[in-house]
Coordinates of C-alpha atoms (C1' of nucleotides) in Angstrom, one line a residue:
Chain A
X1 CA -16.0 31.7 -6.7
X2 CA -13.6 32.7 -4.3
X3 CA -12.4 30.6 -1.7
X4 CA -13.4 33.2 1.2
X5 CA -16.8 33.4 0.3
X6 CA -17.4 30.1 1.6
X7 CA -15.6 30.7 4.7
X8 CA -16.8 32.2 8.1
X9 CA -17.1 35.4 8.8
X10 CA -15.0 34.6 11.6
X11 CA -11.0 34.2 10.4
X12 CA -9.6 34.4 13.7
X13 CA -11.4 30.5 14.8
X14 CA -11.0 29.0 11.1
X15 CA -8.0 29.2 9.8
X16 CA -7.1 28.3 5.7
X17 CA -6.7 24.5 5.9
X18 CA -3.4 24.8 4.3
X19 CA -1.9 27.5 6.2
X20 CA -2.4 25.3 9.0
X21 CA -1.3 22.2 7.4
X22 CA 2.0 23.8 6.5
X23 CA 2.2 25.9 9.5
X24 CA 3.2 22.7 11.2
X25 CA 5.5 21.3 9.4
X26 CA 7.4 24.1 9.4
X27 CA 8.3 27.7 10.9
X28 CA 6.8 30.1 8.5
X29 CA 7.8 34.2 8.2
X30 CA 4.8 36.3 8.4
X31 CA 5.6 37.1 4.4
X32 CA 5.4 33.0 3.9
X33 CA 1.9 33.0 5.4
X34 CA 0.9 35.7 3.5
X35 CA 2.1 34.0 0.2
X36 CA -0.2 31.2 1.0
X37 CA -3.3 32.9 1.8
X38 CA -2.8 35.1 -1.3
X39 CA -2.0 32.4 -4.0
X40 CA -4.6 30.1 -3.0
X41 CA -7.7 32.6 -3.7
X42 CA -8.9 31.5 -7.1
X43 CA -11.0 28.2 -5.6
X44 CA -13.3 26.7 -7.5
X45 CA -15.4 23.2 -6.5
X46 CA -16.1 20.0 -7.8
X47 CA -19.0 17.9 -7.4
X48 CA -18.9 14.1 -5.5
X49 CA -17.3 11.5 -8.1
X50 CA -15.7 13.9 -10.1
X51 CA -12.0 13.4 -11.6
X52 CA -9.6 15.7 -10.0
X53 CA -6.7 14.2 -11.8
X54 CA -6.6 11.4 -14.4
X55 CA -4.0 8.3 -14.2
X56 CA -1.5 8.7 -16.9
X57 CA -1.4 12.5 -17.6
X58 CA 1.0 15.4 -16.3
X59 CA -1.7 17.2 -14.2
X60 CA -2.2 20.6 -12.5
X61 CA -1.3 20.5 -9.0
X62 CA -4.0 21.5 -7.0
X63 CA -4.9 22.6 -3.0
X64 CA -7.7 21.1 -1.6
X65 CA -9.2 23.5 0.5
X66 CA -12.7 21.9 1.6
X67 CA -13.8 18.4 1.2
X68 CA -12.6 14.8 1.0
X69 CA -10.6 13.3 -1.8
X70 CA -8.9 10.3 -2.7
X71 CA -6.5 8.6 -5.0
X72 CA -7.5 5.3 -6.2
X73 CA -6.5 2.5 -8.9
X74 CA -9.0 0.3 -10.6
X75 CA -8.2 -3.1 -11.7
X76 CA -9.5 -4.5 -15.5
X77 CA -12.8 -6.6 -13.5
X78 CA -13.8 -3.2 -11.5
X79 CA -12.2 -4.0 -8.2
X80 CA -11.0 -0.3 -6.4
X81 CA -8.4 0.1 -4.5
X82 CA -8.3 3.4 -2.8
X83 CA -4.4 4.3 -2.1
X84 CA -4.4 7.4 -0.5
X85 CA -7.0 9.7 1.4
X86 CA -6.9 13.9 0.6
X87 CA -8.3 16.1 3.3
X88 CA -8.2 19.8 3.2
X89 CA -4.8 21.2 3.3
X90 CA -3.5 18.5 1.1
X91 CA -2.0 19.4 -2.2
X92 CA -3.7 17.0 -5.2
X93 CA -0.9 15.2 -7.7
X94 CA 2.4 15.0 -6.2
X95 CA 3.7 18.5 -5.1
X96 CA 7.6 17.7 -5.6
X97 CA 7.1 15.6 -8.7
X98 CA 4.6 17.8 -11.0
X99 CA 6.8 17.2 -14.2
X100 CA 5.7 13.3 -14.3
X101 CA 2.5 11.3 -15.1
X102 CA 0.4 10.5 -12.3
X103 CA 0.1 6.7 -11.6
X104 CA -3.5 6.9 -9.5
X105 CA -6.2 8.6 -10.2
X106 CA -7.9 11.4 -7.9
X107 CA -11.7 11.6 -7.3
X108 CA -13.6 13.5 -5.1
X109 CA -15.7 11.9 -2.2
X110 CA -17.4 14.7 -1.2
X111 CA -18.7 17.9 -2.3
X112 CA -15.0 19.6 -3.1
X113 CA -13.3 22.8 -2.9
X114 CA -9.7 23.4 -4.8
X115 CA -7.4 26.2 -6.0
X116 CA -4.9 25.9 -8.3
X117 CA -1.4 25.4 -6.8
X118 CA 0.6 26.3 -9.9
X119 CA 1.5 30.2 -8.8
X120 CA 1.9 28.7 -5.3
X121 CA 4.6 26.5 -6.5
X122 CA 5.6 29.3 -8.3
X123 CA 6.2 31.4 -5.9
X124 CA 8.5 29.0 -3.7
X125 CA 10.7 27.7 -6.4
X126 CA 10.5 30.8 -8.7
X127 CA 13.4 33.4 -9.3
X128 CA 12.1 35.5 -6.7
X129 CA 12.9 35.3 -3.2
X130 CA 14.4 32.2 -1.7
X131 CA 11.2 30.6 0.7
X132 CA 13.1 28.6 3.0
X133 CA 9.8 27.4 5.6
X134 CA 7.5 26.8 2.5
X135 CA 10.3 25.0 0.9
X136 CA 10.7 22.8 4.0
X137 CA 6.9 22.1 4.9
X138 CA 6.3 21.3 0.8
X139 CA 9.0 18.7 1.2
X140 CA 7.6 17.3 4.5
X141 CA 4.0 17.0 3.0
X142 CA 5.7 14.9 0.1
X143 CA 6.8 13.0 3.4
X144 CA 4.0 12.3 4.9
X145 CA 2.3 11.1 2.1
X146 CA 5.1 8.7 1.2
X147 CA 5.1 7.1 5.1
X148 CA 1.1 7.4 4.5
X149 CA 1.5 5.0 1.7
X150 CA 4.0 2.8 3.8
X151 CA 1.5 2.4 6.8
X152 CA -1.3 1.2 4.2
X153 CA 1.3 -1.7 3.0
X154 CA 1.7 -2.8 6.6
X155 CA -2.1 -2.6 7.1
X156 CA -3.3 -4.5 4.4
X157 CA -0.5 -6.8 4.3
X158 CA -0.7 -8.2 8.1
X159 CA -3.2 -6.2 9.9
X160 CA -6.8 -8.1 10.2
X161 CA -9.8 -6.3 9.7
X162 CA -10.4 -5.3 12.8
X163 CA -7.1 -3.6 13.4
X164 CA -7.4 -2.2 9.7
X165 CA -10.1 0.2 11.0
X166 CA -8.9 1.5 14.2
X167 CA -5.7 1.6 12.1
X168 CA -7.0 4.2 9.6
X169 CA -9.5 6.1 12.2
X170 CA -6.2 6.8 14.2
X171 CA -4.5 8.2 10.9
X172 CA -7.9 10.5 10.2
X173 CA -7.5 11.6 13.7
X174 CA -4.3 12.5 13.5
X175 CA -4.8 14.3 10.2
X176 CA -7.4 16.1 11.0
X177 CA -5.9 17.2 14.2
X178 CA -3.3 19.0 12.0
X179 CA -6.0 20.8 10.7
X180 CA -7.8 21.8 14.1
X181 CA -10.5 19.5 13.1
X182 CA -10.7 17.6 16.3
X183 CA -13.0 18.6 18.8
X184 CA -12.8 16.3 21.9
X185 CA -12.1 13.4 20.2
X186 CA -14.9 13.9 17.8
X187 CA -14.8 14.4 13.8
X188 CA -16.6 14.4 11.3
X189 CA -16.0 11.8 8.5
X190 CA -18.0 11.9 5.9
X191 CA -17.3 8.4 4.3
X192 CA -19.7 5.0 3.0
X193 CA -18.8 2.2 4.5
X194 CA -17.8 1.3 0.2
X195 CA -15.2 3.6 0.5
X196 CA -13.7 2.1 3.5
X197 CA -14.2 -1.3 2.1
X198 CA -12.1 -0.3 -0.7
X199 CA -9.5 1.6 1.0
X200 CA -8.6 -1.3 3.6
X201 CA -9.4 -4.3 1.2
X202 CA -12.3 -5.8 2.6
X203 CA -16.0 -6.2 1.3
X204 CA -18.7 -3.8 2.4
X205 CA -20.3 -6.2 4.6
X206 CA -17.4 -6.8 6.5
X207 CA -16.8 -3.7 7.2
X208 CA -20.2 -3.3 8.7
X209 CA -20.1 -6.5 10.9
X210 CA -16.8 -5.0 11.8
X211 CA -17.6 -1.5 12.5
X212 CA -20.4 -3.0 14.9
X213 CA -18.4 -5.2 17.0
X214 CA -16.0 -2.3 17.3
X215 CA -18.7 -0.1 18.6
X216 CA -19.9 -3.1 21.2
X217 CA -16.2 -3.1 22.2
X218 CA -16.7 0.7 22.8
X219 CA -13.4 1.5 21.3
X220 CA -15.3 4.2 18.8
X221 CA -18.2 4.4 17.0
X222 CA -19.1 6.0 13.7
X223 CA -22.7 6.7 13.1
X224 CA -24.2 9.7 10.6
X225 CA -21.1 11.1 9.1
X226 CA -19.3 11.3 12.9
X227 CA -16.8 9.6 14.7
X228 CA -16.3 9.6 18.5
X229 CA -13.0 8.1 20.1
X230 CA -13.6 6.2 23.0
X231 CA -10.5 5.2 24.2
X232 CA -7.9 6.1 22.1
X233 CA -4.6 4.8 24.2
X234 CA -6.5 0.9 23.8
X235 CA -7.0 1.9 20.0
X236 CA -2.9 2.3 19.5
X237 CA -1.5 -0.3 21.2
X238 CA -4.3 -3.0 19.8
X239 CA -3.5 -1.2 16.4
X240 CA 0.1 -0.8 16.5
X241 CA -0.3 2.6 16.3
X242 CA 3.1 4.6 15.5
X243 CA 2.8 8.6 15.6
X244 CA 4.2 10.6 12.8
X245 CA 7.7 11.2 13.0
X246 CA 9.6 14.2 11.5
Chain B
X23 CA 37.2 -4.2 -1.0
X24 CA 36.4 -2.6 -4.2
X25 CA 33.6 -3.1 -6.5
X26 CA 35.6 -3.9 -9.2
X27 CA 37.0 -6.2 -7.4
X28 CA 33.9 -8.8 -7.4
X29 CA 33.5 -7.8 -11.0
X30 CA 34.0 -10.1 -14.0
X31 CA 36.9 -9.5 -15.5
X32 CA 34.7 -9.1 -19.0
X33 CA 33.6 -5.4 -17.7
X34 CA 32.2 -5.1 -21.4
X35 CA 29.5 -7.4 -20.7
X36 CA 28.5 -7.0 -16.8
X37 CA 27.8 -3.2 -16.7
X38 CA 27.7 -1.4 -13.4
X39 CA 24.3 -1.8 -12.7
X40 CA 23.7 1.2 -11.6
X41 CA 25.0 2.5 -14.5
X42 CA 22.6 0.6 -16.5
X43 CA 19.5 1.5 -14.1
X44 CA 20.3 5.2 -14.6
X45 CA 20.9 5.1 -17.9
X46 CA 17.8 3.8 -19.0
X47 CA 16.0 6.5 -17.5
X48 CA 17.7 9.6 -18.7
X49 CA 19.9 10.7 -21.5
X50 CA 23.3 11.0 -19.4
X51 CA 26.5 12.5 -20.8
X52 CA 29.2 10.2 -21.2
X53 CA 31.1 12.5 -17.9
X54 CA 27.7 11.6 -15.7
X55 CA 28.3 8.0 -16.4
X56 CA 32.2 8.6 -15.8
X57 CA 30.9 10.4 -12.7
X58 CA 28.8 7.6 -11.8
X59 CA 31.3 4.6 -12.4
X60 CA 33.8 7.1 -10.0
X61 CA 31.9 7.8 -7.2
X62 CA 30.6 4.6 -6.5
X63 CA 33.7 2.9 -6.3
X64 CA 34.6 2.3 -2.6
X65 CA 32.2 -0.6 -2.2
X66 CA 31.7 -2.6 1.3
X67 CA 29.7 -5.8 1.9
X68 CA 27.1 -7.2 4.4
X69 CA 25.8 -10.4 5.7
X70 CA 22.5 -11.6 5.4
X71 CA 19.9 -10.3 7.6
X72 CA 22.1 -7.0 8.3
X73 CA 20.7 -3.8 8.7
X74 CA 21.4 -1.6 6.3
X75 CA 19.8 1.4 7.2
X76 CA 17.2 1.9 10.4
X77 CA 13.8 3.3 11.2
X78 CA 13.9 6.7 12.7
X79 CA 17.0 7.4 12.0
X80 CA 18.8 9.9 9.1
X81 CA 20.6 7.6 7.5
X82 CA 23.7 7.2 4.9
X83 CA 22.8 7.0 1.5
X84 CA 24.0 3.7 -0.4
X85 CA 24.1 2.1 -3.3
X86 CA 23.2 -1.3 -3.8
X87 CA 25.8 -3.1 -6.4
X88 CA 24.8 -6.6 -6.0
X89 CA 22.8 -8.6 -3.6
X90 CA 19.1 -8.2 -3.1
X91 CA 17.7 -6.2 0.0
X92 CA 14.3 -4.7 1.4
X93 CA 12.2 -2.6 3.1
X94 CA 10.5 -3.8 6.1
X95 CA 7.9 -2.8 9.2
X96 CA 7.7 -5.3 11.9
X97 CA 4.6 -4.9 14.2
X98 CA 4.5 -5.3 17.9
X99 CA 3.8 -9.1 17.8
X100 CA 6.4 -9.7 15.6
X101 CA 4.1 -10.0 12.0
X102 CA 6.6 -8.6 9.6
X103 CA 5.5 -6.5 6.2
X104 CA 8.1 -6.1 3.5
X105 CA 7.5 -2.9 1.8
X106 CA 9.8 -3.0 -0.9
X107 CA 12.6 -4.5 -2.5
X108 CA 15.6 -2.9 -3.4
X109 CA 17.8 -4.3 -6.3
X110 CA 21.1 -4.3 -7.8
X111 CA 21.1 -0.6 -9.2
X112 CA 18.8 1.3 -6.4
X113 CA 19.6 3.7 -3.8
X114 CA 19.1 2.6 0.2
X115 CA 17.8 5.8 1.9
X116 CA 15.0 7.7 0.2
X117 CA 17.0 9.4 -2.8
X118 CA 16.1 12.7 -3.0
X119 CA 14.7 13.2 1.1
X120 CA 17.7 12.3 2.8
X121 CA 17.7 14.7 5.4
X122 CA 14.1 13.1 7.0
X123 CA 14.0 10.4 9.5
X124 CA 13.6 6.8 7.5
X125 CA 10.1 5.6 8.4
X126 CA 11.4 1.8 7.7
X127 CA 14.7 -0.6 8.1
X128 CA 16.2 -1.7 5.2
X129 CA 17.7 -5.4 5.4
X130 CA 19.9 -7.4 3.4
X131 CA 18.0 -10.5 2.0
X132 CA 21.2 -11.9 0.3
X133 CA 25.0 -11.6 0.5
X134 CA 25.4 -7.5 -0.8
X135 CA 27.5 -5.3 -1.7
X136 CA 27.3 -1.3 -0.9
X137 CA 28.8 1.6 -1.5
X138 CA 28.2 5.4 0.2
X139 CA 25.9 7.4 -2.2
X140 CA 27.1 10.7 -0.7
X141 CA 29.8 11.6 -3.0
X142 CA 27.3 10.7 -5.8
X143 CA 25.1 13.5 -4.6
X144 CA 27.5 15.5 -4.0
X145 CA 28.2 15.7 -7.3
X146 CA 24.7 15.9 -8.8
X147 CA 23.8 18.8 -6.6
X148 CA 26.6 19.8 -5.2
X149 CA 28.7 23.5 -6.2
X150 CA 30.7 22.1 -9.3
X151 CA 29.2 21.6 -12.7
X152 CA 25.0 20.9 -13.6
X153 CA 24.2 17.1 -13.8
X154 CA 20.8 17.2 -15.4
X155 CA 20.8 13.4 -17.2
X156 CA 22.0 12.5 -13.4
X157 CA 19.4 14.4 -11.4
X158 CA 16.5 13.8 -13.7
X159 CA 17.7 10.0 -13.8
X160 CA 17.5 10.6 -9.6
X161 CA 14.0 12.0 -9.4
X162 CA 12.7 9.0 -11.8
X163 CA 14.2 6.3 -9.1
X164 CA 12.4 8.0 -6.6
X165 CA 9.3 8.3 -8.9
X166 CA 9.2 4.3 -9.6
X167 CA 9.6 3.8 -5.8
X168 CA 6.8 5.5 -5.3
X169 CA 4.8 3.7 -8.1
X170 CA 5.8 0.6 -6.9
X171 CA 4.5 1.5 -3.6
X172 CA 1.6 2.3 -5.0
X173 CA 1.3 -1.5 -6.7
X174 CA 1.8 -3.3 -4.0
X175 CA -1.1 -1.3 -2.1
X176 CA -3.0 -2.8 -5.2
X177 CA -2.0 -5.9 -4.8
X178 CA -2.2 -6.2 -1.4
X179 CA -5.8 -4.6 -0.6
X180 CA -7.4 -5.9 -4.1
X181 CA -5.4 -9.1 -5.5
X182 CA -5.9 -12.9 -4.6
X183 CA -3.0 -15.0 -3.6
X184 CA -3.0 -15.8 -6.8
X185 CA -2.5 -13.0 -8.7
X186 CA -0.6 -11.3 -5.9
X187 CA 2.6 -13.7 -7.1
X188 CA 2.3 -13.2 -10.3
X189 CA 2.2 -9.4 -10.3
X190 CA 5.4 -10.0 -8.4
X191 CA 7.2 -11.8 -10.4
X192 CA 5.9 -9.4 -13.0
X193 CA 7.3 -7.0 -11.3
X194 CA 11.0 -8.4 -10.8
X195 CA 11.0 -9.4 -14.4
X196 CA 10.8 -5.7 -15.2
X197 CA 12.9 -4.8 -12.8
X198 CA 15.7 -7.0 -13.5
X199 CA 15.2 -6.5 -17.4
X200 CA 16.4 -3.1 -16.9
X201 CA 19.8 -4.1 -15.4
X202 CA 20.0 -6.9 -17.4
X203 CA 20.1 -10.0 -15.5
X204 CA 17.0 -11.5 -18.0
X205 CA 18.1 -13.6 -20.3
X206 CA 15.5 -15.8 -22.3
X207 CA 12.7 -14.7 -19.3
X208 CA 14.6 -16.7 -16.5
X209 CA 16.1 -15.0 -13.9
X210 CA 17.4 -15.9 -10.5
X211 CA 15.3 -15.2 -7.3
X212 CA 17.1 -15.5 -4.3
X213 CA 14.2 -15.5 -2.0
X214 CA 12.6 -17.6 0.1
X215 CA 9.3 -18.6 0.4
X216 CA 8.9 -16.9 3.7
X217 CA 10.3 -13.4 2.3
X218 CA 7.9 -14.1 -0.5
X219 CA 4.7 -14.1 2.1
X220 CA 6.1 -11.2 4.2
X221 CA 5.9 -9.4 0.8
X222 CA 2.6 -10.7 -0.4
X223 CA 0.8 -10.6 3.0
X224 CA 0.6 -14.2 3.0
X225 CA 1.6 -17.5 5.3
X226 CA 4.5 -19.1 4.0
X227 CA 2.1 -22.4 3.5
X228 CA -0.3 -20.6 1.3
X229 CA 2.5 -19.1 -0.8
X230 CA 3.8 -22.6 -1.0
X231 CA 0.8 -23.7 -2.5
X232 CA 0.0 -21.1 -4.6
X233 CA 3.2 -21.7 -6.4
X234 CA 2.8 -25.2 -6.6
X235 CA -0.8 -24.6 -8.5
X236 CA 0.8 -21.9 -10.8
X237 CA 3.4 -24.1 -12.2
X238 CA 0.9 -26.8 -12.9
X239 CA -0.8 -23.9 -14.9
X240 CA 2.4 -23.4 -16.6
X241 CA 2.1 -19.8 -15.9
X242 CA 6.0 -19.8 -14.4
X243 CA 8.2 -21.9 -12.3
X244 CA 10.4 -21.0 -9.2
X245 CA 13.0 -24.0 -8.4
X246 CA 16.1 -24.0 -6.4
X247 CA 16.4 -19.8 -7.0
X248 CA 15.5 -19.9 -10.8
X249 CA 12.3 -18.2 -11.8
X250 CA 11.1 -19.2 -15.5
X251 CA 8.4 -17.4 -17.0
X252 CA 6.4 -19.4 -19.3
X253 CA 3.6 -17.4 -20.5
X254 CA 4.3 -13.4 -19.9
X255 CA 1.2 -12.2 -21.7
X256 CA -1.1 -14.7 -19.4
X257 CA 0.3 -13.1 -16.7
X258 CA -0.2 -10.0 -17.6
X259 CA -3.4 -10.2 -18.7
X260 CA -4.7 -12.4 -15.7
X261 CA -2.5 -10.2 -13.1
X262 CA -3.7 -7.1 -14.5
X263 CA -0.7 -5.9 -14.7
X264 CA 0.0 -2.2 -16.1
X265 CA 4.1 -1.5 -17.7
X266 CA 5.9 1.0 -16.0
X267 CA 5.0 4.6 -17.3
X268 CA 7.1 7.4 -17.3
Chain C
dC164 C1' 26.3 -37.6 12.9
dG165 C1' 22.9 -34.5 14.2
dC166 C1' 21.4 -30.0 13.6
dT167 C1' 19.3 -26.1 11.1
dG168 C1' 17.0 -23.9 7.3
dC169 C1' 13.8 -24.5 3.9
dG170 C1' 10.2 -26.7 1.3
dT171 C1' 6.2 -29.7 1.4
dT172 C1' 1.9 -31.9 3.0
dG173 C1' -2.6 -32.9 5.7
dA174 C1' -6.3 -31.7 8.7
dA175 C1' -8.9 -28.5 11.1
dT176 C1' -10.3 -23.9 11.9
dC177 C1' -11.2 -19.3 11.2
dC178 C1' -11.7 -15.2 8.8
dT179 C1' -13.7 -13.0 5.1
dA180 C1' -16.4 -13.0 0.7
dT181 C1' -20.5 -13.7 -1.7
dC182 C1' -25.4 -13.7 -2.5
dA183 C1' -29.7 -12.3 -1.3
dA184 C1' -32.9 -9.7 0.9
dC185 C1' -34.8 -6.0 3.8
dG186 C1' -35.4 -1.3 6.0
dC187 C1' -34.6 3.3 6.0
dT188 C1' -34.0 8.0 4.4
dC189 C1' -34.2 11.3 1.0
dG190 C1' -35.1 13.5 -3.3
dT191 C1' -37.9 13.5 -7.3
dG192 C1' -41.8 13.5 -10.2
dG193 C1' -46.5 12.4 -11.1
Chain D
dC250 C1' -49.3 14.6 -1.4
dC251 C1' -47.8 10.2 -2.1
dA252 C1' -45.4 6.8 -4.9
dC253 C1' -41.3 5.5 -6.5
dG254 C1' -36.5 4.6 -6.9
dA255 C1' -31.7 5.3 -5.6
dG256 C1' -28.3 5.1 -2.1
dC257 C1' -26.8 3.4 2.0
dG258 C1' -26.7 0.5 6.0
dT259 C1' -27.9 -3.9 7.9
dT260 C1' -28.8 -9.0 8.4
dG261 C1' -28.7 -14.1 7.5
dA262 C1' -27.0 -18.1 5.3
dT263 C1' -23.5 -20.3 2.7
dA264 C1' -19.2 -20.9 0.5
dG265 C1' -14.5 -20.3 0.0
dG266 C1' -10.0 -18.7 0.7
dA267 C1' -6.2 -18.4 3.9
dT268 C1' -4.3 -19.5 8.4
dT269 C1' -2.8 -22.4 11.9
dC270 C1' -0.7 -26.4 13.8
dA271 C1' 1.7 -30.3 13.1
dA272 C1' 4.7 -33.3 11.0
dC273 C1' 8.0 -34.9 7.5
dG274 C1' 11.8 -34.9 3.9
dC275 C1' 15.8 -33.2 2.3
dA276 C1' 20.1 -30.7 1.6
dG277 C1' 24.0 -28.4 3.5
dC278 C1' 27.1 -27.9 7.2
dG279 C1' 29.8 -28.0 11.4

DNA sequence: CGCTGCGTTGAATCCTATCAACGCTCGTGG
DNA sequence: CCACGAGCGTTGATAGGATTCAACGCAGCG
């Protein structure tokens, strides 16, 4: 299956995920953008649940080019922890660091898309020539995910509940913005209420009870797989919001 | 005022911890560790409570000889998250992405002493001579940071009070095992209860407690800066704790 | 001597979890 | 076609864990 098949007809309105992604974190030649389009071609999908990666081994990096992901840790009773959200664009098992074991694992949470990143990686650090923008924009995705990581301490650690959630919806805002995702302060998010519980630490029903009085407060609301911003200046300050730097 | 300087005179025994730390993560040559015992020598101290590196800013590398420090996020309200802690032996100022913006402060928790990293990386990737023991050592630093991130997103989001000390103190037992300052599982803690809770995401009067119930377990015992660890494999097996891979 | 930092304790409160049950939608199979 | 079950969201009642506020003891120190 190739990746373009699932695509729209229309290129010019969606754009590759990843192009975009890296497209902003960095200046990109022509060639560079070519590179990307051409070495992510070979896509193939998963199905919801399914192990993208497995804790413990030296994995194949992948691209994630149409779906939600996530890396998560399970503890010996069966409590989840989800660390780390993937959205399209991302690249699956740490793009500077292939050579190691992963310490999380990475499941899909939705119906999945992926491409194999090896001749992508290949092609940047490879004896050919040097790829100075691709370069950068891998480096600054390893970035983001690291202060990604950093926020989620913060919000778990001294955030309440409440705050947790706006938290996160602000940081899927923000991602998906990257990836043009956005449309007037509406996205899609195609998440259980479980997988937020597990994500920001709380049970399911809290999350719930939560989610409603957030809605009354008619800061957002989140109902059948979409989520409307209501007043998204109130959201940062009351969650400490802090915009991506670099 | 030189590292040396604060050193035992018995340099056989008291190793250059990072020395040791780098050593036991890669085979180094005996020049790398020549090169490390060099470059690290022009060593400076700070007070307690000094900034050692701040957020937002591109930063000067360090070394951290002796003292304990940490990373930390303070929120608008003044709740404080501890993010990390760095160790006799670790690099302040993201190893290998030192040309980014730090997304959090660094602060000495003790007395420390510091020296400049740069001449240390200007050696490992620098125009002279190929340091691989030294820049695969590197990369693993930055790797465990990153797992430890990743464990304390665990502990935070999925872990009671509880277990959330113990997993701690499993996790500077390790740590300090590897620059050898455990002898006999005791080791000294210089933290206070308060650090401990802006770590753990707990009040300081709930730490307090859960201390004084896991020393009537026997599990360990933290007095007057001493930690002894009683019974490691209860620990482990009630904290779910995992060994570091890699 | 009094102050400050740190550890400790008690009481009351609040946040969050747990348990249980119910409704709804949707896909499947009889 | 309808019955059935699974998955997900929702609700109520109860219990428990953690916070807050307050106060006190104690050691170190200027």
């Amino acid at each position: 299956m190739s990746w373009s098949a699932i695509r729209s007809s229309d290129t010019s309105r969606f754009e590759n995920p990843l192009v975009m992604r890296m497209a902003g974190l960095a200046d990109l030649s022509a060639e560079e953008m070519d590179i990307l389009r051409e070495n992510v071609s070979l896509a193939h999908s998963s199905a919801i649940q399914a192990e993208l990666c497995t804790e413990g081994k030296v994995q194949m990096p992948q691209v994630l080019l149409a779906g939600w992901a996530c890396y998560q840790r399970l503890l010996g009773d069966g409590r989840r922890q989800i660390v780390d959200f993937l959205l399209p664009g991302d690249i699956i098992g740490s793009p500077t660091r292939s050579d190691l074991p992963l310490s999380r694992t990475a499941i899909a949470l939705t119906q999945v898309v992926t491409a194999d990143a090896r001749p992508l990686m290949q092609a940047i650090d490879g004896s050919g020539p040097v790829m100075p923008g691709l370069a950068r924009a891998l480096h600054r995705m390893a970035y983001a995910e690291d202060v990604r990581q950093r926020d989620h301490i913060v919000r778990l650690g001294r955030q309440t509940a409440y705050e947790r959630v706006v938290h996160l919806m602000l940081e899927f805002h923000s991602r998906l913005q990257q990836i043009g995702a956005v449309h007037d302060d509406r996205f899609a998010l195609p998440l259980t209420q479980e997988v937020l519980a597990d994500a920001l630490g709380l049970s399911v029903v809290h999350i719930n009870r939560t989610l409603q009085q957030i809605r009354r407060d008619r800061l957002f609301d989140m109902r059948s797989g979409q989520v409307t911003l209501r007043q998204i200046e109130l959201m940062r300050a009351m969650a400490d919001w802090t915009p991506p730097i670099g």
